[in-house]
CSV table of C-alpha atoms in Angstrom, one decimal:
chain,number,residue,atom,x,y,z
Q,1,UNK,CA,-0.5,0.3,0.1
Q,2,UNK,CA,2.0,3.4,-0.8
Q,3,UNK,CA,0.3,6.8,0.6
Q,4,UNK,CA,-1.2,9.3,-1.3
Q,5,UNK,CA,1.3,12.5,-2.1
Q,6,UNK,CA,-1.4,15.5,-1.8
Q,7,UNK,CA,-0.8,14.6,1.9
Q,8,UNK,CA,1.4,14.0,5.4
Q,9,UNK,CA,3.3,10.1,5.9
Q,10,UNK,CA,1.2,8.3,7.5
Q,11,UNK,CA,2.6,7.1,11.1
Q,12,UNK,CA,4.3,4.0,12.4
Q,13,UNK,CA,1.6,3.8,14.7
Q,14,UNK,CA,-1.2,4.6,11.7
Q,15,UNK,CA,0.6,2.1,8.6
Q,16,UNK,CA,0.6,-1.1,11.7
Q,17,UNK,CA,-3.6,-0.3,11.6
Q,18,UNK,CA,-4.2,0.1,7.9
Q,19,UNK,CA,-2.1,-3.0,8.6
Q,20,UNK,CA,-4.6,-4.5,10.4
Q,21,UNK,CA,-7.4,-3.5,8.7
Q,22,UNK,CA,-6.8,-4.5,5.3
Q,23,UNK,CA,-5.9,-8.6,6.7
Q,24,UNK,CA,-9.3,-8.4,8.6
Q,25,UNK,CA,-11.1,-7.1,5.4
Q,26,UNK,CA,-9.7,-9.8,3.1
Q,27,UNK,CA,-10.1,-12.4,5.6
Q,28,UNK,CA,-6.3,-13.2,5.6
Q,29,UNK,CA,-6.5,-12.5,9.5
Q,30,UNK,CA,-10.5,-11.6,10.7
Q,31,UNK,CA,-10.7,-10.2,14.0
Q,32,UNK,CA,-10.3,-12.4,16.9
Q,33,UNK,CA,-9.3,-15.3,14.2
Q,34,UNK,CA,-6.7,-16.9,16.2
Q,35,UNK,CA,-6.3,-19.9,13.9
Q,36,UNK,CA,-5.9,-16.8,10.7
Q,37,UNK,CA,-3.5,-17.4,8.2
Q,38,UNK,CA,0.2,-15.5,9.4
Q,39,UNK,CA,1.3,-12.7,7.9
Q,40,UNK,CA,3.7,-9.5,8.1
Q,41,UNK,CA,3.1,-5.8,7.6
Q,42,UNK,CA,7.1,-5.2,6.0
Q,43,UNK,CA,8.0,-1.1,6.0
Q,44,UNK,CA,11.1,-0.5,4.1
Q,45,UNK,CA,10.4,2.5,1.9
Q,46,UNK,CA,8.9,6.1,3.0
Q,47,UNK,CA,5.4,6.1,1.9
Q,48,UNK,CA,4.6,3.0,1.5
Q,49,UNK,CA,4.2,-0.7,3.6
Q,50,UNK,CA,4.1,-4.8,1.7
Q,51,UNK,CA,2.0,-7.6,4.0
Q,52,UNK,CA,3.2,-10.5,3.7
Q,53,UNK,CA,0.8,-14.1,4.5
Q,54,UNK,CA,0.7,-17.4,4.2
Q,55,UNK,CA,-2.9,-18.7,2.3
Q,56,UNK,CA,-2.6,-21.5,4.7
Q,57,UNK,CA,-4.6,-21.4,8.2
Q,58,UNK,CA,-3.8,-22.3,11.7
Q,59,UNK,CA,-5.7,-24.5,11.7
Q,60,UNK,CA,-4.2,-26.3,8.5
Q,61,UNK,CA,-7.0,-25.2,6.1
Q,62,UNK,CA,-5.8,-23.3,2.7
Q,63,UNK,CA,-7.4,-19.8,2.8
Q,64,UNK,CA,-9.3,-19.0,-1.1
Q,65,UNK,CA,-8.0,-15.5,-3.0
Q,66,UNK,CA,-11.0,-15.0,-4.9
Q,67,UNK,CA,-11.5,-11.5,-5.6
Q,68,UNK,CA,-9.1,-10.9,-2.2
Q,69,UNK,CA,-8.4,-7.3,-4.5
Q,70,UNK,CA,-11.3,-5.5,-5.0
Q,71,UNK,CA,-11.4,-6.6,-0.7
Q,72,UNK,CA,-8.3,-5.4,-0.4
Q,73,UNK,CA,-9.9,-1.8,-2.6
Q,74,UNK,CA,-12.3,-1.6,-0.9
Q,75,UNK,CA,-11.2,-0.7,2.4
Q,76,UNK,CA,-8.8,1.1,1.4
Q,77,UNK,CA,-11.0,3.5,0.0
Q,78,UNK,CA,-12.3,3.7,2.9
Q,79,UNK,CA,-9.4,3.7,4.9
Q,80,UNK,CA,-8.4,6.9,3.0
Q,81,UNK,CA,-12.1,8.5,4.1
Q,82,UNK,CA,-11.3,8.0,6.9
Q,83,UNK,CA,-8.1,9.5,6.8
Q,84,UNK,CA,-9.7,12.6,5.3
Q,85,UNK,CA,-8.1,11.7,2.6
Q,86,UNK,CA,-11.6,11.0,0.0
Q,87,UNK,CA,-14.9,13.0,0.7
Q,88,UNK,CA,-17.7,10.3,2.3
Q,89,UNK,CA,-20.4,9.2,-0.5
Q,90,UNK,CA,-23.9,8.9,1.1
Q,91,UNK,CA,-24.7,6.8,2.1
Q,92,UNK,CA,-22.2,6.2,3.8
Q,93,UNK,CA,-19.9,3.0,3.0
Q,94,UNK,CA,-19.8,0.5,5.1
Q,95,UNK,CA,-18.7,-3.0,2.9
Q,96,UNK,CA,-17.5,-3.7,0.3
Q,97,UNK,CA,-21.5,-4.3,-1.8
Q,98,UNK,CA,-21.7,-1.1,-1.7
Q,99,UNK,CA,-18.5,-0.5,-4.6
Q,100,UNK,CA,-19.8,-0.7,-7.8
Q,101,UNK,CA,-16.1,-2.1,-10.0
Q,102,UNK,CA,-16.1,-0.9,-13.2
Q,103,UNK,CA,-17.7,-4.1,-15.4
Q,104,UNK,CA,-15.5,-5.9,-17.8
Q,105,UNK,CA,-16.4,-6.5,-21.2
Q,106,UNK,CA,-17.0,-10.2,-21.5
Q,107,UNK,CA,-15.7,-11.7,-24.7
Q,108,UNK,CA,-16.3,-15.0,-26.6
Q,109,UNK,CA,-14.0,-15.9,-28.8
Q,110,UNK,CA,-13.6,-19.8,-30.7
Q,111,UNK,CA,-8.7,-19.8,-29.2
Q,112,UNK,CA,-6.8,-21.6,-32.3
Q,113,UNK,CA,-7.4,-25.6,-31.2
Q,114,UNK,CA,-10.9,-24.7,-31.3
Q,115,UNK,CA,-12.7,-24.0,-29.0
Q,116,UNK,CA,-14.9,-21.5,-26.7
Q,117,UNK,CA,-14.2,-19.8,-24.7
Q,118,UNK,CA,-16.2,-16.8,-22.3
Q,119,UNK,CA,-14.0,-14.7,-20.4
Q,120,UNK,CA,-14.9,-11.6,-18.3
Q,121,UNK,CA,-17.6,-13.3,-16.4
Q,122,UNK,CA,-15.8,-12.5,-13.2
Q,123,UNK,CA,-19.9,-10.9,-11.5
Q,124,UNK,CA,-22.2,-14.1,-10.0
Q,125,UNK,CA,-24.8,-12.9,-12.3
Q,126,UNK,CA,-22.9,-12.8,-16.3
Q,127,UNK,CA,-21.8,-16.7,-14.7
Q,128,UNK,CA,-25.1,-18.2,-14.5
Q,129,UNK,CA,-26.1,-16.7,-17.5
Q,130,UNK,CA,-23.0,-18.3,-19.8
Q,131,UNK,CA,-23.7,-22.0,-17.2
Q,132,UNK,CA,-27.9,-21.1,-18.6
Q,133,UNK,CA,-26.6,-21.3,-21.9
Q,134,UNK,CA,-24.2,-23.4,-22.3
Q,135,UNK,CA,-21.2,-22.9,-20.7
Q,136,UNK,CA,-19.0,-24.9,-18.1
Q,137,UNK,CA,-17.8,-23.1,-15.0
Q,138,UNK,CA,-14.2,-23.1,-15.1
Q,139,UNK,CA,-12.0,-21.8,-11.3
Q,140,UNK,CA,-8.2,-22.5,-11.2
Q,141,UNK,CA,-5.5,-19.8,-10.6
Q,142,UNK,CA,-5.8,-18.2,-14.1
Q,143,UNK,CA,-9.5,-17.4,-12.6
Q,144,UNK,CA,-13.1,-17.5,-12.7
Q,145,UNK,CA,-13.8,-18.4,-16.8
Q,146,UNK,CA,-16.9,-20.2,-19.0
Q,147,UNK,CA,-16.2,-22.7,-21.8
Q,148,UNK,CA,-18.2,-25.3,-24.0
Q,149,UNK,CA,-17.3,-28.7,-23.5
Q,150,UNK,CA,-15.2,-30.2,-26.2
Q,151,UNK,CA,-18.1,-32.9,-27.1
Q,152,UNK,CA,-20.7,-29.7,-28.5
Q,153,UNK,CA,-21.2,-30.1,-32.0
Q,154,UNK,CA,-19.8,-27.8,-34.1
Q,155,UNK,CA,-23.3,-26.6,-35.8
Q,156,UNK,CA,-24.5,-26.1,-31.5
Q,157,UNK,CA,-22.1,-23.9,-30.7
Q,158,UNK,CA,-22.8,-20.6,-32.6
Q,159,UNK,CA,-26.1,-21.0,-32.0
Q,160,UNK,CA,-25.2,-21.3,-28.2
Q,161,UNK,CA,-22.9,-18.5,-28.0
Q,162,UNK,CA,-25.4,-15.5,-29.6
Q,163,UNK,CA,-28.3,-17.2,-27.4
Q,164,UNK,CA,-25.5,-16.6,-24.4
Q,165,UNK,CA,-24.7,-13.0,-25.7
Q,166,UNK,CA,-28.3,-11.9,-25.6
Q,167,UNK,CA,-29.5,-12.9,-22.5
Q,168,UNK,CA,-25.6,-10.7,-21.3
Q,169,UNK,CA,-26.5,-7.4,-23.5
Q,170,UNK,CA,-30.2,-8.0,-22.2
Q,171,UNK,CA,-28.2,-7.3,-18.9
Q,172,UNK,CA,-26.5,-4.8,-20.2
Q,173,UNK,CA,-23.1,-6.4,-19.9
Q,174,UNK,CA,-21.4,-5.7,-22.9
Q,175,UNK,CA,-20.1,-8.5,-24.9
Q,176,UNK,CA,-17.1,-9.0,-28.1
Q,177,UNK,CA,-18.7,-12.0,-30.5
Q,178,UNK,CA,-16.1,-13.6,-32.4
Q,179,UNK,CA,-18.0,-12.9,-36.0
Q,180,UNK,CA,-18.6,-17.2,-36.9
Q,181,UNK,CA,-20.1,-17.7,-33.9
Q,182,UNK,CA,-22.8,-15.2,-34.3
Q,183,UNK,CA,-25.7,-16.4,-36.1
Q,184,UNK,CA,-27.2,-13.7,-37.4
Q,185,UNK,CA,-24.0,-12.4,-40.0
Q,186,UNK,CA,-25.1,-13.6,-43.3
Q,187,UNK,CA,-21.9,-16.9,-43.5
Q,188,UNK,CA,-20.4,-17.9,-46.7
Q,189,UNK,CA,-19.8,-21.3,-47.7
Q,190,UNK,CA,-16.8,-21.5,-48.9
Q,191,UNK,CA,-16.0,-25.0,-48.1
Q,192,UNK,CA,-17.1,-27.2,-51.0
Q,193,UNK,CA,-15.6,-30.6,-50.1
Q,194,UNK,CA,-15.7,-30.6,-46.1
Q,195,UNK,CA,-12.6,-29.5,-45.0
Q,196,UNK,CA,-13.4,-27.4,-42.4
Q,197,UNK,CA,-14.5,-30.8,-40.8
Q,198,UNK,CA,-11.9,-33.3,-41.5
Q,199,UNK,CA,-10.5,-30.6,-39.9
Q,200,UNK,CA,-12.8,-29.8,-37.0
Q,201,UNK,CA,-12.1,-33.7,-35.6
Q,202,UNK,CA,-8.5,-33.0,-35.1
Q,203,UNK,CA,-9.4,-29.9,-33.2
Q,204,UNK,CA,-11.5,-31.6,-31.2
Q,205,UNK,CA,-9.3,-34.6,-30.0
Q,206,UNK,CA,-6.9,-31.8,-29.4
Q,207,UNK,CA,-9.5,-30.1,-27.0
Q,208,UNK,CA,-9.9,-33.4,-25.5
Q,209,UNK,CA,-6.1,-33.7,-25.2
Q,210,UNK,CA,-5.7,-30.5,-23.1
Q,211,UNK,CA,-8.9,-31.0,-20.8
Q,212,UNK,CA,-7.7,-34.6,-19.9
Q,213,UNK,CA,-7.5,-35.2,-16.4
Q,214,UNK,CA,-5.9,-37.9,-16.3
Q,215,UNK,CA,-3.7,-41.0,-18.2
Q,216,UNK,CA,-7.0,-43.0,-18.4
Q,217,UNK,CA,-8.5,-39.5,-20.3
Q,218,UNK,CA,-5.4,-38.9,-21.7
Q,219,UNK,CA,-4.7,-42.6,-23.4
Q,220,UNK,CA,-8.4,-43.2,-24.6
Q,221,UNK,CA,-7.6,-39.5,-27.4
Q,222,UNK,CA,-4.4,-40.9,-27.9
Q,223,UNK,CA,-5.2,-44.3,-29.3
Q,224,UNK,CA,-7.9,-43.1,-31.8
Q,225,UNK,CA,-4.7,-40.7,-32.5
Q,226,UNK,CA,-2.2,-43.1,-32.9
Q,227,UNK,CA,-4.2,-46.3,-32.9
Q,228,UNK,CA,-2.0,-48.5,-36.1
Q,229,UNK,CA,-5.2,-49.9,-37.5
Q,230,UNK,CA,-6.9,-47.0,-37.9
Q,231,UNK,CA,-5.6,-43.8,-36.4
Q,232,UNK,CA,-5.6,-40.6,-37.9
Q,233,UNK,CA,-1.7,-40.9,-38.4
Q,234,UNK,CA,-2.6,-43.8,-40.5
Q,235,UNK,CA,-5.5,-42.3,-42.2
Q,236,UNK,CA,-2.6,-38.7,-42.6
Q,237,UNK,CA,0.3,-41.4,-44.4
Q,238,UNK,CA,-1.9,-43.8,-46.7
Q,239,UNK,CA,-3.6,-39.7,-47.7
Q,240,UNK,CA,0.3,-38.5,-49.1
Q,241,UNK,CA,0.7,-42.2,-49.6
Q,242,UNK,CA,-2.3,-42.4,-52.6
Q,243,UNK,CA,-1.1,-39.1,-53.3
Q,244,UNK,CA,2.7,-39.9,-54.7
Q,245,UNK,CA,0.9,-43.2,-56.3
Q,246,UNK,CA,-2.0,-40.8,-58.1
Q,247,UNK,CA,0.8,-37.8,-60.0
Q,248,UNK,CA,3.0,-40.6,-61.8
Q,249,UNK,CA,-0.8,-41.6,-62.9
Q,250,UNK,CA,-1.9,-38.0,-64.2
Q,251,UNK,CA,1.1,-37.2,-65.7
Q,252,UNK,CA,4.9,-40.3,-65.0
Q,253,UNK,CA,6.5,-37.4,-65.9
Q,254,UNK,CA,5.9,-35.5,-62.2
Q,255,UNK,CA,8.4,-38.7,-61.0
Q,256,UNK,CA,10.0,-35.1,-58.6
Q,257,UNK,CA,7.1,-34.5,-57.1
Q,258,UNK,CA,5.9,-38.2,-56.4
Q,259,UNK,CA,9.2,-38.4,-54.7
Q,260,UNK,CA,8.3,-35.5,-52.6
Q,261,UNK,CA,4.3,-36.9,-51.4
Q,262,UNK,CA,6.5,-40.3,-51.1
Q,263,UNK,CA,9.4,-39.1,-48.4
Q,264,UNK,CA,6.7,-37.3,-46.7
Q,265,UNK,CA,4.4,-40.3,-46.2
Q,266,UNK,CA,7.9,-42.2,-45.1
Q,267,UNK,CA,8.1,-39.7,-42.4
Q,268,UNK,CA,4.7,-40.1,-41.1
Q,269,UNK,CA,4.8,-43.7,-41.2
Q,270,UNK,CA,8.4,-43.6,-39.4
Q,271,UNK,CA,6.8,-41.0,-36.6
Q,272,UNK,CA,3.6,-43.6,-35.8
Q,273,UNK,CA,6.1,-46.0,-35.5
Q,274,UNK,CA,8.8,-43.9,-32.8
Q,275,UNK,CA,4.9,-42.5,-30.9
Q,276,UNK,CA,3.6,-46.2,-31.2
Q,277,UNK,CA,6.5,-47.0,-29.1
Q,278,UNK,CA,5.2,-44.1,-25.9
Q,279,UNK,CA,1.5,-44.8,-26.6
Q,280,UNK,CA,2.8,-47.4,-24.6
Q,281,UNK,CA,4.2,-45.9,-21.7
Q,282,UNK,CA,1.5,-44.0,-21.7
Q,283,UNK,CA,-0.6,-47.2,-21.6
Q,284,UNK,CA,1.7,-48.4,-18.1
Q,285,UNK,CA,0.7,-44.9,-16.6
Q,286,UNK,CA,-2.3,-45.1,-16.5
Q,287,UNK,CA,-2.0,-48.4,-14.7
Q,288,UNK,CA,0.7,-46.7,-12.7
Q,289,UNK,CA,-1.9,-44.5,-11.5
Q,290,UNK,CA,-5.0,-46.8,-11.3
Q,291,UNK,CA,-2.8,-48.5,-8.9
Q,292,UNK,CA,-1.2,-46.2,-6.9
Q,293,UNK,CA,-5.3,-44.0,-6.5
Q,294,UNK,CA,-6.2,-47.7,-5.4
Q,295,UNK,CA,-3.3,-48.2,-2.5
Q,296,UNK,CA,-2.3,-44.1,-2.2
Q,297,UNK,CA,-3.0,-43.3,2.1
Q,298,UNK,CA,-1.8,-40.2,3.5
Q,299,UNK,CA,2.2,-40.2,4.1
Q,300,UNK,CA,3.8,-39.7,7.2
Q,301,UNK,CA,5.3,-36.6,6.1
Q,302,UNK,CA,2.5,-34.1,6.1
Q,303,UNK,CA,1.6,-35.5,9.4
Q,304,UNK,CA,4.9,-34.9,10.9
Q,305,UNK,CA,4.6,-31.2,8.6
Q,306,UNK,CA,1.8,-30.3,10.1
Q,307,UNK,CA,2.8,-31.3,13.9
Q,308,UNK,CA,5.8,-29.2,13.7
Q,309,UNK,CA,4.2,-25.7,12.3
Q,310,UNK,CA,1.8,-26.4,15.2
Q,311,UNK,CA,4.2,-26.8,18.4
Q,312,UNK,CA,5.8,-23.0,16.4
Q,313,UNK,CA,1.8,-21.6,15.8
Q,314,UNK,CA,1.7,-18.7,18.4
Q,315,UNK,CA,-2.5,-19.2,18.6
Q,316,UNK,CA,-2.2,-22.8,19.5
Q,317,UNK,CA,0.3,-21.6,22.4
Q,318,UNK,CA,-2.3,-18.8,23.5
Q,319,UNK,CA,-4.3,-21.3,24.0
Q,320,UNK,CA,-2.0,-23.4,26.2
Q,321,UNK,CA,-3.0,-26.7,24.2
Q,322,UNK,CA,-0.8,-29.3,22.9
Q,323,UNK,CA,0.4,-28.9,19.9
Q,324,UNK,CA,1.2,-33.5,20.2
Q,325,UNK,CA,-2.6,-34.1,20.9
Q,326,UNK,CA,-4.0,-31.8,17.9
Q,327,UNK,CA,-5.1,-34.8,15.3
Q,328,UNK,CA,-3.5,-33.9,11.7
Q,329,UNK,CA,-4.5,-32.3,9.1
Q,330,UNK,CA,-5.9,-34.5,6.1
Q,331,UNK,CA,-3.5,-32.8,3.0
Q,332,UNK,CA,-5.5,-30.6,0.2
Q,333,UNK,CA,-6.0,-33.0,-1.7
Q,334,UNK,CA,-6.5,-35.9,-0.1
Q,335,UNK,CA,-9.1,-36.7,-2.3
Q,336,UNK,CA,-7.6,-38.1,-5.4
Q,337,UNK,CA,-3.7,-37.3,-5.5
Q,338,UNK,CA,-2.5,-37.5,-9.3
Q,339,UNK,CA,1.1,-37.5,-8.6
Q,340,UNK,CA,1.2,-34.3,-11.2
Q,341,UNK,CA,1.0,-30.5,-11.3
Q,342,UNK,CA,-1.3,-28.8,-13.2
């Protein structure tokens, strides 16, 4: 946090009060909560203070950080008003809900992979409208976003995106819709031979690969791509080989051009063999993952680490509780460990 350069700098006591108010407003360390997250305020420069905090509470649970920036900005505005740096609005602002942040433009577009995503829907109303239209909500370290399932038919994507746009605009949201998804726009059919359909099928495989959550799903998609009997890569090899033969059938003098397609076909065949061995390794990883999911139990390390943290916890010491008698917290991903990071 930085103070307004148009006003005198805050004293150490004022900065300490500011820090306590901010960690309380965000839920990092609520007033009177002995199990709140540990935090420290550092004042190493004039007119500023830095707050560093963990996201793991003293009781072992992990605190979410969703909308922290909003709550921090709202509390800073209240602090500035208390210090006389801002004129209070009428009625007086008492909660973060009384602030209205400018709503960002919601963008519905087609990603390079072919998937349809909606970005900028940070509030609950927009999220509800998108889910009602058929979008699936995703919340991770990138924040909240929405996308159509990879199994959505191409013919339905534009209809769903257009319907979502109409509902959002009726609720007075600004929506930037990709023209390719706007059913109200005139379209020109230039794909006489269904080339887009062939590419669309491969893009669907790409979406499914990126959306795989374990080696079981991952291997099933790769089977369709690399299957030695009827996989996509095999069909590409056959098409290039047929092109090489057809060129010399059409013009025997074009043997050099035919050779270029033949060499490309050989490269695909070599890649098919190399990736076949890699596919076997993926299947072995799938089997290993299944065994781990069945036999996994909490490791003694998690209990030891939790016990060590609580042994030095000032919150536990303040309450006079014997840290050794406290139950060990379960690891955050105990429900389904995968051994992978995302």
